[in-house]
PDB file of C-alpha atoms in Angstrom:
ATOM      1  CA  UNK A 163     -18.664 -22.396 -16.662  1.00 48.00           C
ATOM      2  CA  UNK A 164     -20.192 -22.339 -12.886  1.00 58.00           C
ATOM      3  CA  UNK A 165     -17.201 -20.748 -11.496  1.00 75.00           C
ATOM      4  CA  UNK A 166     -17.508 -17.674 -13.888  1.00 82.00           C
ATOM      5  CA  UNK A 167     -20.987 -17.176 -12.621  1.00 81.00           C
ATOM      6  CA  UNK A 168     -20.005 -17.101  -9.095  1.00 81.00           C
ATOM      7  CA  UNK A 169     -17.165 -14.810  -9.701  1.00 85.00           C
ATOM      8  CA  UNK A 170     -19.194 -12.366 -11.278  1.00 89.00           C
ATOM      9  CA  UNK A 171     -21.883 -12.625  -8.141  1.00 88.00           C
ATOM     10  CA  UNK A 172     -18.768 -11.732  -6.053  1.00 89.00           C
ATOM     11  CA  UNK A 173     -17.612  -8.769  -8.033  1.00 93.00           C
ATOM     12  CA  UNK A 174     -21.125  -7.350  -8.045  1.00 94.00           C
ATOM     13  CA  UNK A 175     -20.670  -8.170  -4.343  1.00 94.00           C
ATOM     14  CA  UNK A 176     -17.931  -6.438  -3.355  1.00 96.00           C
ATOM     15  CA  UNK A 177     -19.142  -3.880  -5.787  1.00 97.00           C
ATOM     16  CA  UNK A 178     -22.076  -3.281  -3.742  1.00 97.00           C
ATOM     17  CA  UNK A 179     -20.405  -3.419   0.020  1.00 97.00           C
ATOM     18  CA  UNK A 180     -17.924  -0.576  -1.377  1.00 97.00           C
ATOM     19  CA  UNK A 181     -20.083   1.481  -2.626  1.00 97.00           C
ATOM     20  CA  UNK A 182     -22.671   0.220   0.559  1.00 97.00           C
ATOM     21  CA  UNK A 183     -19.886   1.460   3.213  1.00 97.00           C
ATOM     22  CA  UNK A 184     -19.503   4.464   1.664  1.00 97.00           C
ATOM     23  CA  UNK A 185     -23.111   5.626   1.349  1.00 97.00           C
ATOM     24  CA  UNK A 186     -23.051   4.093   5.253  1.00 97.00           C
ATOM     25  CA  UNK A 187     -20.173   6.596   6.363  1.00 97.00           C
ATOM     26  CA  UNK A 188     -21.834   9.749   4.353  1.00 96.00           C
ATOM     27  CA  UNK A 189     -25.388   8.907   5.942  1.00 96.00           C
ATOM     28  CA  UNK A 190     -23.987   8.742   9.611  1.00 95.00           C
ATOM     29  CA  UNK A 191     -21.771  11.788   9.414  1.00 94.00           C
ATOM     30  CA  UNK A 192     -24.717  13.646   8.462  1.00 92.00           C
ATOM     31  CA  UNK A 193     -27.212  12.168  10.790  1.00 91.00           C
ATOM     32  CA  UNK A 194     -24.268  13.121  13.430  1.00 91.00           C
ATOM     33  CA  UNK A 195     -23.666  16.274  12.095  1.00 90.00           C
ATOM     34  CA  UNK A 196     -27.624  17.625  11.308  1.00 76.00           C
ATOM     35  CA  UNK A 197     -28.669  17.501  14.568  1.00 72.00           C
ATOM     36  CA  UNK A 198     -30.282  20.512  14.597  1.00 77.00           C
ATOM     37  CA  UNK A 199     -32.416  19.418  11.751  1.00 80.00           C
ATOM     38  CA  UNK A 200     -36.421  18.687  11.220  1.00 89.00           C
ATOM     39  CA  UNK A 201     -37.066  15.465  12.830  1.00 89.00           C
ATOM     40  CA  UNK A 202     -38.464  14.148  10.055  1.00 91.00           C
ATOM     41  CA  UNK A 203     -35.394  14.756   7.556  1.00 90.00           C
ATOM     42  CA  UNK A 204     -33.046  13.251  10.297  1.00 91.00           C
ATOM     43  CA  UNK A 205     -35.753  10.379  10.043  1.00 92.00           C
ATOM     44  CA  UNK A 206     -34.540   9.774   6.275  1.00 93.00           C
ATOM     45  CA  UNK A 207     -31.162  10.023   7.042  1.00 93.00           C
ATOM     46  CA  UNK A 208     -31.439   7.337   9.785  1.00 94.00           C
ATOM     47  CA  UNK A 209     -33.539   5.222   7.476  1.00 96.00           C
ATOM     48  CA  UNK A 210     -30.889   5.719   4.734  1.00 96.00           C
ATOM     49  CA  UNK A 211     -28.240   4.907   6.306  1.00 96.00           C
ATOM     50  CA  UNK A 212     -30.068   1.650   7.864  1.00 97.00           C
ATOM     51  CA  UNK A 213     -30.674   0.846   4.203  1.00 96.00           C
ATOM     52  CA  UNK A 214     -26.907   1.265   3.441  1.00 97.00           C
ATOM     53  CA  UNK A 215     -25.477  -0.686   6.478  1.00 97.00           C
ATOM     54  CA  UNK A 216     -28.373  -3.429   5.693  1.00 96.00           C
ATOM     55  CA  UNK A 217     -26.609  -3.567   1.840  1.00 96.00           C
ATOM     56  CA  UNK A 218     -23.510  -3.481   3.617  1.00 97.00           C
ATOM     57  CA  UNK A 219     -24.131  -6.566   5.646  1.00 96.00           C
ATOM     58  CA  UNK A 220     -25.820  -8.407   2.902  1.00 94.00           C
ATOM     59  CA  UNK A 221     -22.805  -8.215   0.637  1.00 95.00           C
ATOM     60  CA  UNK A 222     -20.511  -8.893   2.565  1.00 95.00           C
ATOM     61  CA  UNK A 223     -22.525 -12.273   4.011  1.00 92.00           C
ATOM     62  CA  UNK A 224     -22.379 -13.288   0.255  1.00 90.00           C
ATOM     63  CA  UNK A 225     -18.898 -12.770  -0.237  1.00 90.00           C
ATOM     64  CA  UNK A 226     -18.343 -14.718   2.925  1.00 89.00           C
ATOM     65  CA  UNK A 227     -20.322 -17.346   1.578  1.00 85.00           C
ATOM     66  CA  UNK A 228     -19.084 -17.395  -2.145  1.00 82.00           C
ATOM     67  CA  UNK A 229     -15.838 -17.967  -0.365  1.00 82.00           C
ATOM     68  CA  UNK A 230     -16.252 -20.707   1.484  1.00 78.00           C
ATOM     69  CA  UNK A 231     -15.532 -24.384   0.874  1.00 76.00           C
ATOM     70  CA  UNK A 232     -19.263 -25.063   1.193  1.00 73.00           C
ATOM     71  CA  UNK A 233     -20.851 -26.332  -1.639  1.00 69.00           C
ATOM     72  CA  UNK A 234     -23.578 -23.546  -2.736  1.00 70.00           C
ATOM     73  CA  UNK A 235     -24.809 -24.285  -6.291  1.00 70.00           C
ATOM     74  CA  UNK A 236     -27.571 -21.224  -6.525  1.00 71.00           C
ATOM     75  CA  UNK A 237     -24.529 -18.898  -6.254  1.00 73.00           C
ATOM     76  CA  UNK A 238     -23.212 -20.665  -9.737  1.00 74.00           C
ATOM     77  CA  UNK A 239     -26.244 -19.835 -11.961  1.00 81.00           C
ATOM     78  CA  UNK A 240     -26.644 -16.524 -14.336  1.00 85.00           C
ATOM     79  CA  UNK A 241     -29.685 -16.445 -12.487  1.00 85.00           C
ATOM     80  CA  UNK A 242     -28.189 -15.866  -9.084  1.00 83.00           C
ATOM     81  CA  UNK A 243     -26.090 -13.065 -11.240  1.00 86.00           C
ATOM     82  CA  UNK A 244     -28.325 -11.401 -12.568  1.00 89.00           C
ATOM     83  CA  UNK A 245     -30.478 -11.002  -8.973  1.00 89.00           C
ATOM     84  CA  UNK A 246     -27.142  -9.379  -7.918  1.00 91.00           C
ATOM     85  CA  UNK A 247     -27.542  -6.680 -10.763  1.00 93.00           C
ATOM     86  CA  UNK A 248     -30.468  -4.617  -8.937  1.00 93.00           C
ATOM     87  CA  UNK A 249     -28.574  -4.466  -5.739  1.00 94.00           C
ATOM     88  CA  UNK A 250     -25.531  -3.015  -7.529  1.00 95.00           C
ATOM     89  CA  UNK A 251     -27.278  -0.742  -9.004  1.00 96.00           C
ATOM     90  CA  UNK A 252     -29.186   0.564  -5.961  1.00 95.00           C
ATOM     91  CA  UNK A 253     -26.019   0.960  -3.763  1.00 96.00           C
ATOM     92  CA  UNK A 254     -24.287   2.391  -6.938  1.00 96.00           C
ATOM     93  CA  UNK A 255     -27.066   5.016  -7.750  1.00 95.00           C
ATOM     94  CA  UNK A 256     -26.832   6.143  -4.495  1.00 96.00           C
ATOM     95  CA  UNK A 257     -23.011   6.290  -4.234  1.00 96.00           C
ATOM     96  CA  UNK A 258     -23.484   8.758  -7.532  1.00 95.00           C
ATOM     97  CA  UNK A 259     -25.883  10.900  -6.447  1.00 94.00           C
ATOM     98  CA  UNK A 260     -23.879  11.672  -3.136  1.00 95.00           C
ATOM     99  CA  UNK A 261     -20.547  12.033  -5.145  1.00 94.00           C
ATOM    100  CA  UNK A 262     -22.914  14.887  -7.162  1.00 93.00           C
ATOM    101  CA  UNK A 263     -24.173  16.126  -3.997  1.00 90.00           C
ATOM    102  CA  UNK A 264     -20.239  16.443  -2.849  1.00 88.00           C
ATOM    103  CA  UNK A 265     -18.909  17.951  -5.908  1.00 91.00           C
ATOM    104  CA  UNK A 266     -22.033  20.290  -6.047  1.00 81.00           C
ATOM    105  CA  UNK A 267     -20.791  21.765  -2.598  1.00 70.00           C
TER     106      UNK A 267
END
């Protein structure tokens, strides 16, 4: 049963990494292409790019930890898995907003 929770956590982290990676690319492209925008807008885009890169880094680090032969009991708990839902939801939510914007163009 414990390995089940570890697998679910890894799946959430993989999905988070995918969303955060796409978000990072989107915001970095926006940052580079919107060079003539107001400084406040550029700062907002830069913060979103940094946040996305942080989410990507965290998800990849957790995936590496889950794949390591190290015995990490915390990764095998329902509480840890529940804690991984929020970062996934945030990254997926931003991805959905980006997709909506891209489709609306």
